[in-house]
PDB file of C-alpha atoms in Angstrom:
ATOM      1  CA  MET I   6       0.000   0.000   0.000  1.00 43.00           C
ATOM      2  CA  ALA I   7       1.427   3.346  -1.007  1.00 45.00           C
ATOM      3  CA  GLY I   8       2.205   5.809   1.748  1.00 45.00           C
ATOM      4  CA  HIS I   9       0.309   9.028   2.212  1.00 47.00           C
ATOM      5  CA  GLY I  10       1.235  11.619  -0.394  1.00 46.00           C
ATOM      6  CA  ALA I  11       2.954   9.076  -2.654  1.00 46.00           C
ATOM      7  CA  GLY I  12       3.216  10.453  -6.145  1.00 47.00           C
ATOM      8  CA  ARG I  13       1.918  13.860  -5.071  1.00 49.00           C
ATOM      9  CA  PRO I  14       3.977  16.617  -6.719  1.00 49.00           C
ATOM     10  CA  ARG I  15       5.791  18.888  -4.307  1.00 51.00           C
ATOM     11  CA  ARG I  16       5.001  22.572  -4.783  1.00 56.00           C
ATOM     12  CA  ALA I  17       8.010  24.590  -5.870  1.00 60.00           C
ATOM     13  CA  THR I  18       8.963  27.365  -3.479  1.00 68.00           C
ATOM     14  CA  THR I  19       9.221  30.955  -4.642  1.00 76.00           C
ATOM     15  CA  ALA I  20      12.253  33.194  -4.219  1.00 72.00           C
ATOM     16  CA  THR I  21      10.467  35.104  -1.457  1.00 79.00           C
ATOM     17  CA  GLU I  22       9.694  31.875   0.406  1.00 79.00           C
ATOM     18  CA  ASP I  23      13.335  30.815   0.089  1.00 75.00           C
ATOM     19  CA  MET I  24      14.346  33.983   1.912  1.00 81.00           C
ATOM     20  CA  LEU I  25      11.587  34.310   4.508  1.00 84.00           C
ATOM     21  CA  ARG I  26      11.399  30.721   5.745  1.00 83.00           C
ATOM     22  CA  GLY I  27      14.740  31.021   7.531  1.00 80.00           C
ATOM     23  CA  VAL I  28      13.540  34.010   9.516  1.00 85.00           C
ATOM     24  CA  TRP I  29      10.567  32.299  11.148  1.00 79.00           C
ATOM     25  CA  ARG I  30       9.166  28.981   9.898  1.00 80.00           C
ATOM     26  CA  GLU I  31      12.578  27.265   9.626  1.00 83.00           C
ATOM     27  CA  ASN I  32      14.625  29.534  11.888  1.00 85.00           C
ATOM     28  CA  PRO I  33      17.968  27.721  12.280  1.00 87.00           C
ATOM     29  CA  VAL I  34      18.159  28.359  16.028  1.00 85.00           C
ATOM     30  CA  LEU I  35      14.622  28.804  17.352  1.00 84.00           C
ATOM     31  CA  VAL I  36      13.081  26.007  15.262  1.00 82.00           C
ATOM     32  CA  GLN I  37      15.888  23.700  14.135  1.00 83.00           C
ATOM     33  CA  THR I  38      18.002  24.290  17.290  1.00 82.00           C
ATOM     34  CA  LEU I  39      21.247  24.477  15.304  1.00 85.00           C
ATOM     35  CA  GLY I  40      24.285  26.618  16.069  1.00 81.00           C
ATOM     36  CA  LEU I  41      23.741  26.533  19.821  1.00 85.00           C
ATOM     37  CA  CYS I  42      27.445  26.772  20.691  1.00 85.00           C
ATOM     38  CA  PRO I  43      27.860  30.461  19.734  1.00 82.00           C
ATOM     39  CA  MET I  44      24.270  31.129  20.765  1.00 83.00           C
ATOM     40  CA  LEU I  45      24.937  30.131  24.368  1.00 85.00           C
ATOM     41  CA  ALA I  46      28.536  31.331  24.579  1.00 86.00           C
ATOM     42  CA  VAL I  47      28.573  34.882  23.219  1.00 89.00           C
ATOM     43  CA  THR I  48      25.061  36.246  23.790  1.00 90.00           C
ATOM     44  CA  ASN I  49      25.823  37.646  27.251  1.00 89.00           C
ATOM     45  CA  SER I  50      25.680  41.107  25.666  1.00 90.00           C
ATOM     46  CA  VAL I  51      23.950  42.658  22.659  1.00 93.00           C
ATOM     47  CA  ALA I  52      27.243  43.968  21.247  1.00 93.00           C
ATOM     48  CA  ASN I  53      28.838  40.513  21.252  1.00 93.00           C
ATOM     49  CA  ALA I  54      25.713  38.963  19.748  1.00 93.00           C
ATOM     50  CA  MET I  55      25.537  41.626  17.046  1.00 95.00           C
ATOM     51  CA  VAL I  56      29.166  41.277  15.958  1.00 95.00           C
ATOM     52  CA  MET I  57      28.977  37.473  15.953  1.00 95.00           C
ATOM     53  CA  SER I  58      25.767  37.643  13.915  1.00 95.00           C
ATOM     54  CA  VAL I  59      27.331  39.961  11.333  1.00 96.00           C
ATOM     55  CA  ALA I  60      30.354  37.675  10.969  1.00 96.00           C
ATOM     56  CA  THR I  61      28.184  34.576  10.597  1.00 95.00           C
ATOM     57  CA  PHE I  62      25.840  36.340   8.156  1.00 96.00           C
ATOM     58  CA  PHE I  63      28.795  37.419   6.003  1.00 97.00           C
ATOM     59  CA  VAL I  64      30.312  33.939   5.918  1.00 97.00           C
ATOM     60  CA  LEU I  65      26.979  32.223   5.237  1.00 96.00           C
ATOM     61  CA  VAL I  66      25.991  34.491   2.336  1.00 96.00           C
ATOM     62  CA  CYS I  67      29.414  34.617   0.683  1.00 97.00           C
ATOM     63  CA  SER I  68      30.074  30.886   0.971  1.00 97.00           C
ATOM     64  CA  SER I  69      26.581  30.028  -0.314  1.00 96.00           C
ATOM     65  CA  LEU I  70      27.045  32.242  -3.368  1.00 97.00           C
ATOM     66  CA  LEU I  71      30.450  30.737  -4.136  1.00 97.00           C
ATOM     67  CA  VAL I  72      29.352  27.130  -3.571  1.00 96.00           C
ATOM     68  CA  ALA I  73      26.343  27.612  -5.833  1.00 96.00           C
ATOM     69  CA  GLY I  74      28.581  29.168  -8.471  1.00 95.00           C
ATOM     70  CA  VAL I  75      31.262  26.454  -8.540  1.00 95.00           C
ATOM     71  CA  LYS I  76      29.191  23.397  -7.603  1.00 92.00           C
ATOM     72  CA  GLY I  77      29.554  21.959 -11.105  1.00 90.00           C
ATOM     73  CA  PHE I  78      33.345  21.868 -10.771  1.00 93.00           C
ATOM     74  CA  ILE I  79      33.507  20.115  -7.381  1.00 92.00           C
ATOM     75  CA  PRO I  80      33.697  16.281  -7.456  1.00 92.00           C
ATOM     76  CA  ARG I  81      31.051  14.713  -5.252  1.00 89.00           C
ATOM     77  CA  GLU I  82      33.663  12.733  -3.321  1.00 91.00           C
ATOM     78  CA  VAL I  83      35.367  15.864  -1.988  1.00 93.00           C
ATOM     79  CA  ARG I  84      32.404  18.210  -1.753  1.00 92.00           C
ATOM     80  CA  ILE I  85      32.349  18.442   2.070  1.00 93.00           C
ATOM     81  CA  SER I  86      36.053  19.216   2.361  1.00 94.00           C
ATOM     82  CA  SER I  87      35.682  21.725  -0.475  1.00 95.00           C
ATOM     83  CA  PHE I  88      32.769  23.404   1.302  1.00 95.00           C
ATOM     84  CA  ILE I  89      34.798  23.640   4.511  1.00 95.00           C
ATOM     85  CA  LEU I  90      37.732  25.173   2.610  1.00 96.00           C
ATOM     86  CA  ILE I  91      35.431  27.794   1.059  1.00 96.00           C
ATOM     87  CA  ILE I  92      33.840  28.560   4.428  1.00 96.00           C
ATOM     88  CA  ALA I  93      37.254  28.789   6.120  1.00 97.00           C
ATOM     89  CA  THR I  94      38.386  31.337   3.537  1.00 96.00           C
ATOM     90  CA  PHE I  95      35.552  33.712   4.369  1.00 97.00           C
ATOM     91  CA  VAL I  96      35.905  33.058   8.108  1.00 97.00           C
ATOM     92  CA  THR I  97      39.537  34.163   7.864  1.00 97.00           C
ATOM     93  CA  VAL I  98      38.436  37.379   6.144  1.00 97.00           C
ATOM     94  CA  ALA I  99      35.787  37.979   8.822  1.00 96.00           C
ATOM     95  CA  ASP I 100      38.190  37.200  11.679  1.00 96.00           C
ATOM     96  CA  MET I 101      40.888  39.559  10.417  1.00 96.00           C
ATOM     97  CA  SER I 102      38.330  42.301   9.729  1.00 97.00           C
ATOM     98  CA  LEU I 103      36.886  42.078  13.243  1.00 96.00           C
ATOM     99  CA  GLU I 104      40.356  42.131  14.775  1.00 95.00           C
ATOM    100  CA  ALA I 105      41.099  45.353  12.892  1.00 96.00           C
ATOM    101  CA  LEU I 106      37.731  47.086  13.337  1.00 95.00           C
ATOM    102  CA  VAL I 107      36.506  46.012  16.795  1.00 93.00           C
ATOM    103  CA  PRO I 108      39.529  44.573  18.640  1.00 94.00           C
ATOM    104  CA  ASP I 109      37.881  44.595  22.076  1.00 93.00           C
ATOM    105  CA  ILE I 110      34.848  42.605  20.953  1.00 92.00           C
ATOM    106  CA  HIS I 111      37.057  40.355  18.822  1.00 94.00           C
ATOM    107  CA  LYS I 112      39.063  39.539  21.949  1.00 92.00           C
ATOM    108  CA  ALA I 113      35.871  38.878  23.924  1.00 90.00           C
ATOM    109  CA  LEU I 114      34.570  36.492  21.269  1.00 91.00           C
ATOM    110  CA  GLY I 115      37.844  34.578  21.367  1.00 87.00           C
ATOM    111  CA  ALA I 116      37.861  31.268  19.512  1.00 89.00           C
ATOM    112  CA  PHE I 117      34.194  31.424  18.586  1.00 92.00           C
ATOM    113  CA  VAL I 118      34.850  33.437  15.414  1.00 93.00           C
ATOM    114  CA  PRO I 119      37.239  30.812  13.957  1.00 93.00           C
ATOM    115  CA  LEU I 120      34.741  28.140  15.031  1.00 92.00           C
ATOM    116  CA  ILE I 121      32.279  29.546  12.486  1.00 93.00           C
ATOM    117  CA  VAL I 122      34.116  27.209  10.094  1.00 93.00           C
ATOM    118  CA  VAL I 123      32.369  24.217  11.650  1.00 90.00           C
ATOM    119  CA  ASN I 124      29.039  25.924  12.348  1.00 90.00           C
ATOM    120  CA  CYS I 125      26.451  23.327  11.349  1.00 90.00           C
ATOM    121  CA  ILE I 126      24.074  26.005  10.054  1.00 92.00           C
ATOM    122  CA  ILE I 127      26.559  27.153   7.419  1.00 94.00           C
ATOM    123  CA  LEU I 128      27.821  23.741   6.356  1.00 92.00           C
ATOM    124  CA  GLY I 129      24.272  22.393   6.366  1.00 92.00           C
ATOM    125  CA  ARG I 130      23.013  25.109   3.993  1.00 93.00           C
ATOM    126  CA  GLN I 131      25.886  24.429   1.585  1.00 94.00           C
ATOM    127  CA  GLU I 132      25.110  20.717   1.479  1.00 91.00           C
ATOM    128  CA  ALA I 133      21.312  20.910   1.576  1.00 91.00           C
ATOM    129  CA  PHE I 134      20.620  23.973  -0.563  1.00 92.00           C
ATOM    130  CA  ALA I 135      23.468  25.973  -2.124  1.00 92.00           C
ATOM    131  CA  SER I 136      25.015  22.952  -3.846  1.00 93.00           C
ATOM    132  CA  LYS I 137      21.659  22.075  -5.447  1.00 91.00           C
ATOM    133  CA  HIS I 138      20.317  25.464  -6.564  1.00 89.00           C
ATOM    134  CA  THR I 139      21.208  28.530  -8.580  1.00 92.00           C
ATOM    135  CA  VAL I 140      23.355  31.358  -7.273  1.00 94.00           C
ATOM    136  CA  GLY I 141      20.336  33.641  -6.867  1.00 92.00           C
ATOM    137  CA  ARG I 142      18.246  31.181  -4.866  1.00 92.00           C
ATOM    138  CA  ALA I 143      21.247  30.140  -2.775  1.00 93.00           C
ATOM    139  CA  GLY I 144      21.869  33.791  -1.942  1.00 94.00           C
ATOM    140  CA  LEU I 145      18.254  34.386  -0.910  1.00 93.00           C
ATOM    141  CA  ASP I 146      18.252  31.242   1.237  1.00 93.00           C
ATOM    142  CA  ALA I 147      21.477  32.341   2.924  1.00 94.00           C
ATOM    143  CA  ILE I 148      20.106  35.839   3.571  1.00 95.00           C
ATOM    144  CA  GLY I 149      16.982  34.352   5.181  1.00 93.00           C
ATOM    145  CA  MET I 150      18.871  31.869   7.330  1.00 94.00           C
ATOM    146  CA  GLY I 151      21.417  34.519   8.296  1.00 94.00           C
ATOM    147  CA  ALA I 152      18.649  36.938   9.234  1.00 94.00           C
ATOM    148  CA  GLY I 153      16.960  34.243  11.316  1.00 93.00           C
ATOM    149  CA  PHE I 154      20.222  33.516  13.121  1.00 93.00           C
ATOM    150  CA  THR I 155      20.720  37.245  13.725  1.00 94.00           C
ATOM    151  CA  VAL I 156      17.206  37.678  15.134  1.00 92.00           C
ATOM    152  CA  ALA I 157      17.725  34.778  17.541  1.00 92.00           C
ATOM    153  CA  MET I 158      21.152  36.053  18.635  1.00 92.00           C
ATOM    154  CA  LEU I 159      19.886  39.579  19.289  1.00 93.00           C
ATOM    155  CA  MET I 160      16.855  38.297  21.216  1.00 92.00           C
ATOM    156  CA  MET I 161      19.124  36.214  23.427  1.00 92.00           C
ATOM    157  CA  GLY I 162      21.660  39.003  23.837  1.00 92.00           C
ATOM    158  CA  ALA I 163      19.028  41.600  24.748  1.00 93.00           C
ATOM    159  CA  VAL I 164      17.352  39.443  27.400  1.00 92.00           C
ATOM    160  CA  ARG I 165      20.617  38.280  28.955  1.00 93.00           C
ATOM    161  CA  GLU I 166      22.229  41.729  29.051  1.00 93.00           C
ATOM    162  CA  LEU I 167      19.114  43.420  30.434  1.00 92.00           C
ATOM    163  CA  LEU I 168      18.662  40.906  33.245  1.00 91.00           C
ATOM    164  CA  GLY I 169      22.315  40.026  33.813  1.00 90.00           C
ATOM    165  CA  SER I 170      23.792  43.529  33.723  1.00 88.00           C
ATOM    166  CA  GLY I 171      20.806  45.873  33.805  1.00 89.00           C
ATOM    167  CA  SER I 172      22.001  47.507  30.598  1.00 87.00           C
ATOM    168  CA  PHE I 173      21.435  47.535  26.838  1.00 90.00           C
ATOM    169  CA  LEU I 174      24.432  48.058  24.550  1.00 86.00           C
ATOM    170  CA  GLY I 175      26.289  49.227  27.643  1.00 80.00           C
ATOM    171  CA  TRP I 176      23.704  51.867  28.619  1.00 86.00           C
ATOM    172  CA  ASN I 177      22.262  51.492  32.115  1.00 86.00           C
ATOM    173  CA  VAL I 178      18.525  50.805  31.855  1.00 84.00           C
ATOM    174  CA  PHE I 179      17.215  49.993  35.329  1.00 84.00           C
ATOM    175  CA  GLY I 180      19.290  52.385  37.440  1.00 80.00           C
ATOM    176  CA  PRO I 181      21.615  51.776  40.400  1.00 82.00           C
ATOM    177  CA  SER I 182      18.931  50.099  42.520  1.00 84.00           C
ATOM    178  CA  PHE I 183      18.658  47.124  40.155  1.00 85.00           C
ATOM    179  CA  GLU I 184      20.280  43.914  41.390  1.00 89.00           C
ATOM    180  CA  PRO I 185      21.669  42.075  38.325  1.00 88.00           C
ATOM    181  CA  TRP I 186      20.836  38.411  37.851  1.00 89.00           C
ATOM    182  CA  VAL I 187      24.411  37.185  37.569  1.00 88.00           C
ATOM    183  CA  ILE I 188      23.302  33.772  36.344  1.00 89.00           C
ATOM    184  CA  MET I 189      21.981  35.366  33.144  1.00 90.00           C
ATOM    185  CA  ILE I 190      25.470  36.264  31.882  1.00 87.00           C
ATOM    186  CA  LEU I 191      26.737  32.747  32.653  1.00 88.00           C
ATOM    187  CA  PRO I 192      26.184  29.685  30.403  1.00 85.00           C
ATOM    188  CA  PRO I 193      23.201  28.448  32.503  1.00 87.00           C
ATOM    189  CA  GLY I 194      21.530  31.790  31.791  1.00 89.00           C
ATOM    190  CA  GLY I 195      21.856  31.074  28.093  1.00 88.00           C
ATOM    191  CA  PHE I 196      20.007  27.779  28.486  1.00 90.00           C
ATOM    192  CA  LEU I 197      17.291  29.421  30.592  1.00 90.00           C
ATOM    193  CA  THR I 198      16.798  32.234  28.080  1.00 90.00           C
ATOM    194  CA  LEU I 199      16.688  29.854  25.122  1.00 88.00           C
ATOM    195  CA  ALA I 200      14.162  27.653  26.932  1.00 89.00           C
ATOM    196  CA  PHE I 201      11.954  30.665  27.707  1.00 89.00           C
ATOM    197  CA  ILE I 202      12.045  31.838  24.075  1.00 87.00           C
ATOM    198  CA  HIS I 203      11.223  28.324  22.847  1.00 86.00           C
ATOM    199  CA  LEU I 204       8.329  28.110  25.315  1.00 88.00           C
ATOM    200  CA  THR I 205       6.949  31.466  24.180  1.00 88.00           C
ATOM    201  CA  LEU I 206       7.204  30.616  20.481  1.00 84.00           C
ATOM    202  CA  THR I 207       5.603  27.202  21.022  1.00 85.00           C
ATOM    203  CA  TRP I 208       2.707  28.818  22.887  1.00 88.00           C
ATOM    204  CA  LEU I 209       2.203  31.355  20.085  1.00 86.00           C
ATOM    205  CA  HIS I 210       2.316  28.601  17.453  1.00 82.00           C
ATOM    206  CA  GLN I 211      -0.211  26.454  19.310  1.00 88.00           C
ATOM    207  CA  ARG I 212      -2.482  29.455  19.863  1.00 89.00           C
ATOM    208  CA  ARG I 213      -2.400  30.257  16.164  1.00 85.00           C
ATOM    209  CA  ALA I 214      -3.074  26.609  15.285  1.00 85.00           C
ATOM    210  CA  ARG I 215      -6.118  26.528  17.586  1.00 87.00           C
ATOM    211  CA  ARG I 216      -7.502  29.701  16.013  1.00 86.00           C
ATOM    212  CA  THR I 217      -7.017  28.242  12.540  1.00 82.00           C
ATOM    213  CA  ALA I 218      -8.731  25.009  13.571  1.00 83.00           C
ATOM    214  CA  ARG I 219     -11.701  26.871  15.077  1.00 80.00           C
ATOM    215  CA  ALA I 220     -12.041  28.981  11.936  1.00 79.00           C
ATOM    216  CA  ALA I 221     -11.992  25.856   9.769  1.00 77.00           C
ATOM    217  CA  LEU I 222     -14.640  24.165  11.931  1.00 77.00           C
ATOM    218  CA  GLY I 223     -16.796  27.283  11.694  1.00 70.00           C
ATOM    219  CA  GLU I 224     -16.604  27.236   7.902  1.00 68.00           C
ATOM    220  CA  VAL I 225     -17.515  23.542   7.818  1.00 67.00           C
ATOM    221  CA  ALA I 226     -20.505  24.178  10.086  1.00 65.00           C
ATOM    222  CA  GLU I 227     -21.699  27.048   7.878  1.00 65.00           C
ATOM    223  CA  VAL I 228     -21.465  24.864   4.775  1.00 66.00           C
ATOM    224  CA  ALA I 229     -23.397  22.081   6.522  1.00 65.00           C
ATOM    225  CA  VAL I 230     -26.162  24.476   7.597  1.00 63.00           C
ATOM    226  CA  ALA I 231     -26.380  25.923   4.096  1.00 65.00           C
ATOM    227  CA  GLY I 232     -26.601  22.412   2.648  1.00 63.00           C
ATOM    228  CA  ARG I 233     -29.482  21.446   4.939  1.00 66.00           C
ATOM    229  CA  ALA I 234     -31.297  24.677   4.098  1.00 62.00           C
ATOM    230  CA  VAL I 235     -31.103  23.862   0.395  1.00 59.00           C
TER     231      VAL I 235
END
């Protein structure tokens, strides 16, 4: 017996969907829970989260464009090592640029900038999407996934800095009477913040699903009443 949906053609996604799905529906961090190492390690402040997000966004977009452009010249047997080499090239550019432009933040990020080379979000997009699509679509997918990663990083950084230091981008928000929650700038605070964000998003998703289900039931009931009236 054929499985459900066997033989059913899969609807092709549009360029807009390629870009937007990474921001919300397939957010690499908040939905797919990928890239948690930098997420938990460097989001103790908005500035750190912002710089790490920019570096990751740059590497993801540039490597996706290049992989999509040269995919026809890369033998299948060495594709993963080739992808890593391409990613490492752009990570080196990003690392040296950050060291020159924002040396203090670069020092605070430490080894996590070079570790972008093995970020599963970036390597995963090269293997799953960029190596199978055109340069344009690969670029849009990378922009969407990079934007989704940036949104998640900034959300985490804002919550942790506000509660852990009482500040936002270094500016005091709550005044001298505020007692900082020290745990929020430590790794356990990262787990707590991520869990809270996941809980909130799950609640919103379930609430939306219930509303959609009630609306669908209402339409079915209206059709049934109209049918009996006829």
